[in-house]
Every structure is written in structure tokens, then in C-alpha cells.
Coordinates of N, CA, C and O in Angstrom, one line a residue:
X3 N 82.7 26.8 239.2 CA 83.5 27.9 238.9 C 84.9 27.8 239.4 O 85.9 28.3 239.0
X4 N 84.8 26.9 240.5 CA 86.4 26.8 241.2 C 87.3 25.6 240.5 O 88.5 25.4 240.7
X5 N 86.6 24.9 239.7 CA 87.4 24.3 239.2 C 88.4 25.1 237.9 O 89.6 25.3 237.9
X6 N 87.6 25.5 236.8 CA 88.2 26.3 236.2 C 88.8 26.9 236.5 O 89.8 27.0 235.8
X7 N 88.8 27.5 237.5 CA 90.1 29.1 237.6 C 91.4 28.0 237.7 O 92.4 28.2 237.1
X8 N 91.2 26.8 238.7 CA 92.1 25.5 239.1 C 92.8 25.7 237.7 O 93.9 26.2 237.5
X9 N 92.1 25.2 236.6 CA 93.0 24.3 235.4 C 93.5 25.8 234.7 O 94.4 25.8 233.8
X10 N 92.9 26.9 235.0 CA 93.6 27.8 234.0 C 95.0 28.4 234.7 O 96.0 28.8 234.0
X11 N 95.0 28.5 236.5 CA 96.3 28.1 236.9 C 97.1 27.3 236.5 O 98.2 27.7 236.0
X12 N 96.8 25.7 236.8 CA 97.7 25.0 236.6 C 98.4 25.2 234.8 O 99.6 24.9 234.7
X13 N 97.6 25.6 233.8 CA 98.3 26.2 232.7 C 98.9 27.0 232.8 O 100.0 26.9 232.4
X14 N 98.7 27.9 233.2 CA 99.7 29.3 233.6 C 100.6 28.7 233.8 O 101.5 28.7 233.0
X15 N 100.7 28.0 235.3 CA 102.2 27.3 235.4 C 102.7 26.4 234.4 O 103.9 26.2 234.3
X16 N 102.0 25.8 233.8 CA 102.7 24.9 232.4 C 103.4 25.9 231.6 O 104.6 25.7 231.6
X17 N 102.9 27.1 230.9 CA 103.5 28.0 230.2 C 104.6 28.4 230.5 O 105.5 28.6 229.6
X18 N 104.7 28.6 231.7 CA 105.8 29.2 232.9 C 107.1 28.5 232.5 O 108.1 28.9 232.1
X19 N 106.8 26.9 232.9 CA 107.2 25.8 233.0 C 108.2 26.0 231.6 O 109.4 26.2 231.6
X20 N 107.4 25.9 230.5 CA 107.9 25.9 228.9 C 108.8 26.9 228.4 O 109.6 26.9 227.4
X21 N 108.6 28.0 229.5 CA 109.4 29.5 228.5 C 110.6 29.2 229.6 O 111.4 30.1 229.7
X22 N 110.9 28.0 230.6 CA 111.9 27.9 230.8 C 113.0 27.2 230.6 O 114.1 27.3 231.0
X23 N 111.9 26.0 229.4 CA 113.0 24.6 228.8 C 113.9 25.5 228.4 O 113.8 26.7 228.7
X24 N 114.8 24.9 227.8 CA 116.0 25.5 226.5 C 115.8 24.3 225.3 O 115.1 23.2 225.4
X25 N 116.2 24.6 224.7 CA 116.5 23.9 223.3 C 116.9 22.8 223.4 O 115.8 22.5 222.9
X26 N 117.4 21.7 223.6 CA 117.8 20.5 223.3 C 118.2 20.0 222.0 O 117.5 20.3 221.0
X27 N 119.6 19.2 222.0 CA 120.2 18.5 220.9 C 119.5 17.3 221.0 O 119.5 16.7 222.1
X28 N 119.0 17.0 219.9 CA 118.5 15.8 219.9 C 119.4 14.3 219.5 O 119.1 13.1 219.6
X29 N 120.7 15.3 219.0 CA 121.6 14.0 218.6 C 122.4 13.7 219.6 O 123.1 12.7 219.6
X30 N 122.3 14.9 220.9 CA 123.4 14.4 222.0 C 122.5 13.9 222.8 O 123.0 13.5 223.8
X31 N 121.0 13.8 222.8 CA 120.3 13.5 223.6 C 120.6 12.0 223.6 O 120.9 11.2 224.5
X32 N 120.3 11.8 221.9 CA 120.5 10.2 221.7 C 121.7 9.7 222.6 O 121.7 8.6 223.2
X33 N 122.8 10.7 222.7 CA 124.1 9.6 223.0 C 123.8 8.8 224.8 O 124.0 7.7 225.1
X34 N 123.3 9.8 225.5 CA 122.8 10.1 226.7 C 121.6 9.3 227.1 O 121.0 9.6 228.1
X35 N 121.3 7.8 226.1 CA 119.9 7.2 226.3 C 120.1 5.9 227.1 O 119.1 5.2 227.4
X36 N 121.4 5.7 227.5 CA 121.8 4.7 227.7 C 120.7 4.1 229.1 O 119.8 3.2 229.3
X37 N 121.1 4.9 229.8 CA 120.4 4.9 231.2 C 118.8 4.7 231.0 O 118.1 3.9 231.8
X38 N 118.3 5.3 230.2 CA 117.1 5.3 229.9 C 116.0 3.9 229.4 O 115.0 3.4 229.7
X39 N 117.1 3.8 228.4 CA 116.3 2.5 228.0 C 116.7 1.5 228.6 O 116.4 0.4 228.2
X40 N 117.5 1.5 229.7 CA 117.4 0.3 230.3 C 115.5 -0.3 230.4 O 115.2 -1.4 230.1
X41 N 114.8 0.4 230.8 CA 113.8 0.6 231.4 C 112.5 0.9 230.1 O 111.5 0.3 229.6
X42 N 112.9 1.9 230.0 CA 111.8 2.4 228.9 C 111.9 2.2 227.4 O 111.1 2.3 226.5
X43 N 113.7 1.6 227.3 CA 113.7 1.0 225.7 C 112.8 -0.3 225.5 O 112.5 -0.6 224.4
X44 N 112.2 -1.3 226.7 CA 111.8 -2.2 226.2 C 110.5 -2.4 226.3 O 109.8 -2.3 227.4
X45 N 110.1 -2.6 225.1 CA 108.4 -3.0 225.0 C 107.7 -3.7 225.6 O 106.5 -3.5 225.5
X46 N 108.3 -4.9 226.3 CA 107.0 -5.7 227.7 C 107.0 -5.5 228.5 O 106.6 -6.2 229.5
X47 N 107.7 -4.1 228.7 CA 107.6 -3.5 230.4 C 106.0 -3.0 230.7 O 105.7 -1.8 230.4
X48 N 105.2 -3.7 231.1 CA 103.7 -3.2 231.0 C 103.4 -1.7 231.9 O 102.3 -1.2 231.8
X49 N 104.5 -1.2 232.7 CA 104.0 -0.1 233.8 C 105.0 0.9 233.3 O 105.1 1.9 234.0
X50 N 105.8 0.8 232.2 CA 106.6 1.7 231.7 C 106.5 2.7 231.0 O 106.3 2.4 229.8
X51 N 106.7 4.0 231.3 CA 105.5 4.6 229.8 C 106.9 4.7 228.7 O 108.1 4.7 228.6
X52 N 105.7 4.6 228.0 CA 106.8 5.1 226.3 C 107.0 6.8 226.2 O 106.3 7.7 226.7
X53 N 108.2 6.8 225.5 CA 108.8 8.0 225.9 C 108.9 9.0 224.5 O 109.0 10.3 224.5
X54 N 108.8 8.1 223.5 CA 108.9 8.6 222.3 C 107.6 9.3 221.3 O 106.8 8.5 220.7
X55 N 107.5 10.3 221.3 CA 106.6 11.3 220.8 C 106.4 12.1 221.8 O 106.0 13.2 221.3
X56 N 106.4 12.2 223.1 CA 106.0 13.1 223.8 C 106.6 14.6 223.6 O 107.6 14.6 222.8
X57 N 106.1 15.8 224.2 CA 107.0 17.0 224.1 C 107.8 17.0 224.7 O 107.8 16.5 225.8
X58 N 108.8 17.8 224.0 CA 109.9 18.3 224.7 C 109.6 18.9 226.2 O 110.2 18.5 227.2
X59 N 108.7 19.9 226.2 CA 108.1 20.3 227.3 C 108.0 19.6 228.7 O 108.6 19.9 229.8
X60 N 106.9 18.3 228.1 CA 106.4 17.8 228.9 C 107.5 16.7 229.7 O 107.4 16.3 230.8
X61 N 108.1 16.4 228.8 CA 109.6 15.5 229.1 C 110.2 16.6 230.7 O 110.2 16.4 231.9
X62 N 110.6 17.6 229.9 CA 111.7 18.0 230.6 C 111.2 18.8 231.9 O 112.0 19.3 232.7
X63 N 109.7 18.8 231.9 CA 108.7 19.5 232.9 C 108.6 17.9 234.0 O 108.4 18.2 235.1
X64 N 108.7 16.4 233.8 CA 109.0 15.5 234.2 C 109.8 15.2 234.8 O 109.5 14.7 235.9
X65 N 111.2 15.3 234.4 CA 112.4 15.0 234.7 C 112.6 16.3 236.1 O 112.8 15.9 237.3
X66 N 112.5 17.6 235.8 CA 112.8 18.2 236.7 C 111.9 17.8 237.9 O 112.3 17.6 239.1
X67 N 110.4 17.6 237.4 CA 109.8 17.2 238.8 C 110.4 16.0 239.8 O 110.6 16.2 241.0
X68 N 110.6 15.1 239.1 CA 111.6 13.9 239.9 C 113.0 14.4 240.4 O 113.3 14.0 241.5
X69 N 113.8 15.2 239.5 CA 114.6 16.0 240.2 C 114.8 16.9 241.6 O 115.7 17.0 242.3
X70 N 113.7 17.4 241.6 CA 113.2 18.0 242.8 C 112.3 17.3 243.7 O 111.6 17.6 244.7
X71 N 112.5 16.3 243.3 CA 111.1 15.7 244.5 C 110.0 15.2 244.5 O 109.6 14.2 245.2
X72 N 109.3 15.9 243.6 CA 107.8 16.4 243.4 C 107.0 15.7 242.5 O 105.9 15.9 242.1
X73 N 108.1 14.4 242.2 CA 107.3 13.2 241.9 C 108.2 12.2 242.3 O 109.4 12.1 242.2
X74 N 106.9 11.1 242.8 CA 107.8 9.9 243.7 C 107.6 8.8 243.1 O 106.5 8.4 242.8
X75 N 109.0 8.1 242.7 CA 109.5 7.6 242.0 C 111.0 7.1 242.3 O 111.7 7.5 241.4
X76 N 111.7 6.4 243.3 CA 112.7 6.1 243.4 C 113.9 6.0 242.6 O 115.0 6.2 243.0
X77 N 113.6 5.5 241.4 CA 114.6 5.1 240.6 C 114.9 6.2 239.6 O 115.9 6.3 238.9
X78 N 113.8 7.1 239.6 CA 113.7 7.7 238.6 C 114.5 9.1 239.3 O 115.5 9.5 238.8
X79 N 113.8 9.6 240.6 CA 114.7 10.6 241.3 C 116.1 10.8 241.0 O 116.8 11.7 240.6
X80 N 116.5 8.9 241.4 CA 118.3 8.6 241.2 C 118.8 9.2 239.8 O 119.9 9.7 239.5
X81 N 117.8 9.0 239.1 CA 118.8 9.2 237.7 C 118.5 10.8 237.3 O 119.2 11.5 236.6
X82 N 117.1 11.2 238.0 CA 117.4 13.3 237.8 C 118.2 13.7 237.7 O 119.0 14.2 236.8
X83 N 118.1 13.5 239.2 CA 119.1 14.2 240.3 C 120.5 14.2 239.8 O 121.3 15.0 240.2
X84 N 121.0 13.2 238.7 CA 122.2 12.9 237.8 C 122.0 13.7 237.1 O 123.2 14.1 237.1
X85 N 121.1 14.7 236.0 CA 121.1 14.7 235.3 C 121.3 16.4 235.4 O 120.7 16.9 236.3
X86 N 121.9 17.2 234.8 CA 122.2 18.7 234.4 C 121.1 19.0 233.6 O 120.4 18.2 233.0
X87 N 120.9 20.2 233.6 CA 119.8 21.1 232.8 C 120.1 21.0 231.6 O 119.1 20.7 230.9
X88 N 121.3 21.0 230.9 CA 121.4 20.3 229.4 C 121.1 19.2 229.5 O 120.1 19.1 228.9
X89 N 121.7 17.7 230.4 CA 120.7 16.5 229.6 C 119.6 16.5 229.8 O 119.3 15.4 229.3
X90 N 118.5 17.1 230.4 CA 117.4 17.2 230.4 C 117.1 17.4 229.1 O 116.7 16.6 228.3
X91 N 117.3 18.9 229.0 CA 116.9 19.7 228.0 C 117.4 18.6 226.3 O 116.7 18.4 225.3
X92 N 118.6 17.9 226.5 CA 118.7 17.1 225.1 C 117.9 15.8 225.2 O 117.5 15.2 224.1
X93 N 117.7 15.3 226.4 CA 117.0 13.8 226.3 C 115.6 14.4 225.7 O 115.0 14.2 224.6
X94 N 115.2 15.3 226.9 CA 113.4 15.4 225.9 C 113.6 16.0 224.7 O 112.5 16.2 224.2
X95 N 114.5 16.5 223.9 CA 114.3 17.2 222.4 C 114.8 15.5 221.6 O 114.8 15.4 220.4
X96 N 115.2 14.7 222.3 CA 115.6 13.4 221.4 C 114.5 12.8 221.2 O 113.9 12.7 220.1
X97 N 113.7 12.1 223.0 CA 112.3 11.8 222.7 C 111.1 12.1 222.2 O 110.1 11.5 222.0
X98 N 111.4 13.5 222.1 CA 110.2 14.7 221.7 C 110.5 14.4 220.0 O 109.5 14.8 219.4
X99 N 111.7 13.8 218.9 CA 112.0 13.8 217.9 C 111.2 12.6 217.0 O 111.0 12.6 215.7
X100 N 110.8 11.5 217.8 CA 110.6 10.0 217.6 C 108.7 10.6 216.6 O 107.7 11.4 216.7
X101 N 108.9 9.8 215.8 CA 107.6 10.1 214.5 C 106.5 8.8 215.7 O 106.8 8.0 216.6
X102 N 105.2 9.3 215.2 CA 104.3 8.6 215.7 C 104.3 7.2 214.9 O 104.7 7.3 213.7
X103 N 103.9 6.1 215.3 CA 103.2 5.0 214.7 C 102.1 4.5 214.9 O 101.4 5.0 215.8
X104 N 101.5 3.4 213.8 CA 99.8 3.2 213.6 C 99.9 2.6 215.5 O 100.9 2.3 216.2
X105 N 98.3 2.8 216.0 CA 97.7 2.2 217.2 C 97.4 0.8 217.0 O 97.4 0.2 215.9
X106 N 96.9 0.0 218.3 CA 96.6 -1.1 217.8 C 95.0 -1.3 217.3 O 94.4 -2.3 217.3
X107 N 94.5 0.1 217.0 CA 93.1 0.1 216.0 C 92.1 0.6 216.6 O 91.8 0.3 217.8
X108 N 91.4 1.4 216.0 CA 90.4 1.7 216.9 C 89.1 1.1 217.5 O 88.4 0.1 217.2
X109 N 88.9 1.9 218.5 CA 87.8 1.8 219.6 C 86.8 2.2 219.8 O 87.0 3.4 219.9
X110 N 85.7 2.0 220.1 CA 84.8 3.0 220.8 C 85.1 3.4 222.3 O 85.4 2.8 223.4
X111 N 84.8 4.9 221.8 CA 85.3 5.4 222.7 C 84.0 5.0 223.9 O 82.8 4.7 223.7
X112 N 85.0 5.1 225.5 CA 84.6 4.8 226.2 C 83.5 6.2 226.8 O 83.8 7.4 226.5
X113 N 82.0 5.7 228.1 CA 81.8 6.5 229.0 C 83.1 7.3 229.6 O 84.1 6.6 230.0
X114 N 83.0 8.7 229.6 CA 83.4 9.7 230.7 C 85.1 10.2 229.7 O 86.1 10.6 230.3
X115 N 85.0 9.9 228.3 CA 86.0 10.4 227.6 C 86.4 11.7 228.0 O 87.6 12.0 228.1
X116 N 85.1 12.6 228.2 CA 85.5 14.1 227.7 C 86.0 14.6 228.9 O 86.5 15.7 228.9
X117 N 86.0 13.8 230.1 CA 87.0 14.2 231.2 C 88.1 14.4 230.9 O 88.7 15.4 231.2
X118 N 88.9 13.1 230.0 CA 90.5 13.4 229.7 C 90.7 14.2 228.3 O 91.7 14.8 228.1
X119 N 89.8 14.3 227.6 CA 89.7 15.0 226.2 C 90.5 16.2 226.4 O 91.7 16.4 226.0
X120 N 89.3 17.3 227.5 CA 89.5 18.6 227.7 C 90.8 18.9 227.9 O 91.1 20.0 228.3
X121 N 91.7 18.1 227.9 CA 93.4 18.3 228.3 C 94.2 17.7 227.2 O 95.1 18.3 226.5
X122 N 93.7 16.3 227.2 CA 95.3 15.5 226.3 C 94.1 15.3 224.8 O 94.0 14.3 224.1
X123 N 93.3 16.5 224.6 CA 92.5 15.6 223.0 C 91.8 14.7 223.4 O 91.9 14.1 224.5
X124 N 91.1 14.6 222.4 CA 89.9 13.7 221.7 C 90.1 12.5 221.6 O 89.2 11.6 221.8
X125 N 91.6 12.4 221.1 CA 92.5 10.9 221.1 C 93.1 10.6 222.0 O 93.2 9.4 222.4
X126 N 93.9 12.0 222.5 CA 94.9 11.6 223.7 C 96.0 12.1 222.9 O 97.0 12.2 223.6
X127 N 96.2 12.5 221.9 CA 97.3 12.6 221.1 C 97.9 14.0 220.6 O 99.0 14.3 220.1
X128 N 96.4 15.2 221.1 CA 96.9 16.6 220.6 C 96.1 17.3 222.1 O 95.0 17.8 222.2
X129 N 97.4 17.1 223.3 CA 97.0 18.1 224.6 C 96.8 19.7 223.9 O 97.0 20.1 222.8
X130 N 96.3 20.3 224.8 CA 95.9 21.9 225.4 C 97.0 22.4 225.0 O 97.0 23.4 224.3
X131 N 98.4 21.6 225.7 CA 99.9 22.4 225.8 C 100.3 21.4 225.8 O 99.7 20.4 226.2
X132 N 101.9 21.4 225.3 CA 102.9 20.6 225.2 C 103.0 20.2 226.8 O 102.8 18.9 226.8
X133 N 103.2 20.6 228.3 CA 103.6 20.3 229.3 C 102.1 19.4 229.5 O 101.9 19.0 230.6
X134 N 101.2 19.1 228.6 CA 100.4 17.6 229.2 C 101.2 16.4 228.4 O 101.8 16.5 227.4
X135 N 100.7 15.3 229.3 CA 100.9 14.2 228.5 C 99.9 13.8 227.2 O 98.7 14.0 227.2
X136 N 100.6 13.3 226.0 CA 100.2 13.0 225.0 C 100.1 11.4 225.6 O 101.0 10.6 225.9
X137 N 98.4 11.2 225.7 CA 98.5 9.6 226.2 C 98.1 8.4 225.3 O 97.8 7.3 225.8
X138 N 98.0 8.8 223.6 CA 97.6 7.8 222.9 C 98.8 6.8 222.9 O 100.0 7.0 223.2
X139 N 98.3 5.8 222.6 CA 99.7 4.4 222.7 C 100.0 4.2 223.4 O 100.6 3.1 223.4
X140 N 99.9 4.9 224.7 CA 101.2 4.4 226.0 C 100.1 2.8 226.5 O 98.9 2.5 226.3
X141 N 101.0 2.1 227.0 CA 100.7 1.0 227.3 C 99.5 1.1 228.5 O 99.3 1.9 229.3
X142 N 98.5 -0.5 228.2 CA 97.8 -0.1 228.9 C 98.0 0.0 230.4 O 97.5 0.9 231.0
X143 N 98.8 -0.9 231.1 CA 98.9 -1.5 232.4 C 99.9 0.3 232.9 O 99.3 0.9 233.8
X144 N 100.6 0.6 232.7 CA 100.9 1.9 232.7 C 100.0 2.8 232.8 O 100.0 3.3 233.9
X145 N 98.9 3.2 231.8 CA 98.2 4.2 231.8 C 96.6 3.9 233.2 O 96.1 4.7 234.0
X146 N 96.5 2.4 232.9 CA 95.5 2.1 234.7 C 96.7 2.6 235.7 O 96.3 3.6 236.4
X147 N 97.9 2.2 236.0 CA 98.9 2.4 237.3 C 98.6 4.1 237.5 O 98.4 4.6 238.5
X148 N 98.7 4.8 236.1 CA 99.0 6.5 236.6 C 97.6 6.7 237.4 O 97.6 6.9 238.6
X149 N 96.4 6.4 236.5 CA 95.3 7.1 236.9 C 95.0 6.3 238.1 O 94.3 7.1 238.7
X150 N 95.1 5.1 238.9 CA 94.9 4.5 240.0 C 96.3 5.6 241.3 O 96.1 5.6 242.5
X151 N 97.1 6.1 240.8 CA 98.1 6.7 241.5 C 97.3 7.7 241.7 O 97.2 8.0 242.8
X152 N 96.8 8.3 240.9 CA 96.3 9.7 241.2 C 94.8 10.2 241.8 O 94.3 11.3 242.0
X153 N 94.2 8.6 241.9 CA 93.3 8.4 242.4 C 93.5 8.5 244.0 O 92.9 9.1 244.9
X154 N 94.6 7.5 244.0 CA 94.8 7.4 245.5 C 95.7 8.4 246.5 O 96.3 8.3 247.5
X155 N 95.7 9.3 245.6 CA 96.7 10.4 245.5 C 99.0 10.5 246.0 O 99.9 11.1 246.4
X156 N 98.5 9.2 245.5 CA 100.3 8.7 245.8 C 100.9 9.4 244.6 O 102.1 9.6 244.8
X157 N 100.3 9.8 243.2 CA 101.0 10.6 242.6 C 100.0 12.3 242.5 O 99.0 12.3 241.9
X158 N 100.5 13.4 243.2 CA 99.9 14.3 243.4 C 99.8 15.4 242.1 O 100.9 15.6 241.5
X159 N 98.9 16.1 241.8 CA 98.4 16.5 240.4 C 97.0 17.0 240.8 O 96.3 16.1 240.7
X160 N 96.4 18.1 241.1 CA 95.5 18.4 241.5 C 94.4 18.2 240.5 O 93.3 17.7 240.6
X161 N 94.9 18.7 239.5 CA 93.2 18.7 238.2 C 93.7 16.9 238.2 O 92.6 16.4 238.5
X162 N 94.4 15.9 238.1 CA 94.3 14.7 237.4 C 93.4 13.7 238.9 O 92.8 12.6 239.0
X163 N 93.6 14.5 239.5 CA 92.9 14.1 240.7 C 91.8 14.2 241.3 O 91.3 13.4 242.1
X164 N 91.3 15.2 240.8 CA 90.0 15.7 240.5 C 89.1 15.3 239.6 O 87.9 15.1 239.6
X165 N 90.1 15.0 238.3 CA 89.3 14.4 237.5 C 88.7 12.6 237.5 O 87.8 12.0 236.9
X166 N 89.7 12.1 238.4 CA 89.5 10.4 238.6 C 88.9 10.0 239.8 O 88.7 8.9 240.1
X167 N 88.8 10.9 240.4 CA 88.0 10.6 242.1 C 86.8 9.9 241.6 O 86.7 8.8 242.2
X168 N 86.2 9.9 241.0 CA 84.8 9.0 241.3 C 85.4 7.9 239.8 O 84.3 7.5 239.5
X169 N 86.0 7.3 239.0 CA 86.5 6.5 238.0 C 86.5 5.4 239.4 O 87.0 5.5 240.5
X170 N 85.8 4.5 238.6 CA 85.4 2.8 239.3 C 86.5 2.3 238.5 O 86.8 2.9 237.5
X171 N 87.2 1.1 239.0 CA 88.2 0.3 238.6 C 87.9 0.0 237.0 O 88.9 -0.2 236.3
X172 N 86.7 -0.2 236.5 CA 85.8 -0.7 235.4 C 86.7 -0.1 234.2 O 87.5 -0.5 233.4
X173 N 85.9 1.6 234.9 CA 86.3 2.7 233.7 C 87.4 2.9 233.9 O 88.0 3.1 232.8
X174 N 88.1 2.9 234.8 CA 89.6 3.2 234.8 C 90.4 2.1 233.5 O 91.4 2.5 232.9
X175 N 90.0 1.1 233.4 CA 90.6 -0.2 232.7 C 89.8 -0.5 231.8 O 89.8 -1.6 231.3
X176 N 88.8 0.9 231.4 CA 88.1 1.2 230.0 C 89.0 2.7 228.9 O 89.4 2.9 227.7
X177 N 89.0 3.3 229.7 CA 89.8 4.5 229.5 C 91.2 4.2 229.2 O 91.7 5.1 228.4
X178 N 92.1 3.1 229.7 CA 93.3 2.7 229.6 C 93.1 2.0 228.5 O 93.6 2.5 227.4
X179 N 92.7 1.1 228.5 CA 92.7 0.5 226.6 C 92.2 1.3 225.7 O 93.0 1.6 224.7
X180 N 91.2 1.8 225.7 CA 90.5 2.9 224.7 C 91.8 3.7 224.2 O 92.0 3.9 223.0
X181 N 92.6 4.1 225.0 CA 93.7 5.1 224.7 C 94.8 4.6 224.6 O 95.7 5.4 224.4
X182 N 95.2 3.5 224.8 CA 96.6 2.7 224.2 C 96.3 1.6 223.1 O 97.0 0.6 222.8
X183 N 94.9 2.2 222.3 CA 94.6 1.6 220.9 C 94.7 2.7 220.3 O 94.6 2.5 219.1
X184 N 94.8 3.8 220.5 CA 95.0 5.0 219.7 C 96.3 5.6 218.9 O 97.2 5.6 219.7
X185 N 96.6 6.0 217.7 CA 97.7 6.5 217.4 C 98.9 6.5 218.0 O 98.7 7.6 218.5
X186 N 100.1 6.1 218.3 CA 100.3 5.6 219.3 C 102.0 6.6 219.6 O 102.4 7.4 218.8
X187 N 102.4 6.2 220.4 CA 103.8 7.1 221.0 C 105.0 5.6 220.9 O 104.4 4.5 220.9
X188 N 105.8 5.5 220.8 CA 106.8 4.6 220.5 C 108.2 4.7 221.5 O 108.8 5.7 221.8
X189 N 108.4 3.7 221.8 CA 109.3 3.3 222.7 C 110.6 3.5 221.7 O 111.0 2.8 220.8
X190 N 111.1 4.5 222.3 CA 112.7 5.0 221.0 C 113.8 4.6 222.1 O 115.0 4.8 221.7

């Protein structure tokens, strides 16, 4: 029973979170990408997530957390902390603009799916709410780094943490491929 009331808070605050974005230019967002793809424009960064299809939401519910702190991340703070509530608000309506591309094919799905389902989809590709991550495509070595972070609670997230406490290294690096063969998010 106590978990639920948990995840239907932490939505509450996602909702909260959303009715506070603003709109975003996605064409000044583009101009504004420079910094960004140092890092996330290139495709053999194996621990880098891809940035393109995600929500606007979820972007800019991101960026402020590093801005504030409240996700640790050195390099990424540096470049927040730079960043005004307009480029926020235009970077994630640029990356939030990027069309999906094919996966690299399907899978069977792995044991303990419906743990991540109940949030980010069936695929990983149609969350609850825009402020989850959409985690189909993202690379795999990336997607084992998050869920090993939040295992060991160096990246703090109460339901993602709850949900991986018992995930053995196995499944963790079953659930990571399963879901970066799926419809996929693109490095823009």
C-alpha cells in the first residue's frame, strides 16, 4: 500500500514539474546545441544518453535538477547552472522535436519487465507522463550505468530505487539491452 501512494506522489510532483515548463523554441534551441553535443552529439559515447525524442518535460525537469543540485553530475551542473530558464525551456522543445528511428530489432522481452513497464511502457517508449524517461534506444552501457546508480543510490530517485534494489548485475545487463533494441531515441 505504501508504495503506491509513493509513485502517485512522485507524479503529482511530475505534473507540478510540467505546468511549470514554458514553451520552448525549438529553432533557437537548435542554435544553443553547441555545448551539448560536444558530449551527447556523438554516437560511441557508450554512458551518454541520447537526447533526441525525449519530452520536453522530461528534458527540462533534468536540466533544472542539475541546476539545482539534485542531480550529481559535474560537468553537467557546470553547464545548468549556465543555462537561463529560456535555454532550458528551448534546448528540451529542440530535443523533444527529433522523430524516432527503427531499433536495433527486437527482443524477447526479458524476466522482471513489468517493473519498468508500469512507468516508461511496455517498450520503454510511451511513459505514464512526459517528466519519465522514454528509455527505448538509449544506449546500452548508459542505460546498465543509470540503473547500477540508482541501485547504489549515488543517483537518488526514490521509486527507481526501489524498483532495482534486488536487480542482480545479470538482469540489470538484460533489461539494458532488451531496451536499447527497441524503437529507438536518436542522438540529434
Amino acid at each position: 500500500m505504501f508504495f503506491p501512494v509513493r509513485v502517485a506522489a512522485v507524479l503529482g510532483l511530475m505534473f507540478a514539474v510540467l505546468s511549470h515548463a514554458a514553451e520552448g523554441d525549438a529553432a533557437a534551441g537548435k542554435r544553443k546545441t553547441v555545448t551539448c553535443n560536444a558530449c551527447h552529439g556523438q554516437s560511441g559515447f557508450k554512458s551518454m544518453p541520447k537526447l533526441g525524442g525525449q519530452s520536453a518535460a522530461y528534458l527540462a525537469a533534468a536540466l533544472r535538477a542539475y541546476k539545482e543540485d539534485r542531480r550529481a553530475h559535474a560537468t553537467m551542473r557546470d553547464v545548468a547552472h549556465a543555462l537561463s530558464e529560456r535555454d532550458i525551456s528551448d534546448l528540451a522543445a529542440h530535443y523533444a522535436s527529433a522523430q524516432e528511428i527503427a531499433g536495433e530489432g527486437p527482443a524477447t522481452a526479458p524476466t522482471g519487465i513489468e517493473r519498468c513497464a508500469v512507468c516508461h511502457g511496455a517498450d520503454g517508449a510511451q511513459p505514464v507522463t512526459p517528466e519519465v524517461a522514454r528509455i527505448a534506444g538509449q544506449s546500452v552501457g548508459y542505460l546498465e550505468q543509470t540503473l547500477r546508480e540508482y541501485k547504489t543510490g549515488t543517483r537518488p530517485h526514490a521509486v527507481m530505487q526501489e524498483q532495482v534494489r534486488e536487480l542482480g548485475d545479470a538482469q540489470i545487463a538484460e533489461l539494458a539491452a532488451w531496451f536499447a533494441a527497441q524503437k529507438a531515441l536518436c542522438v540529434k
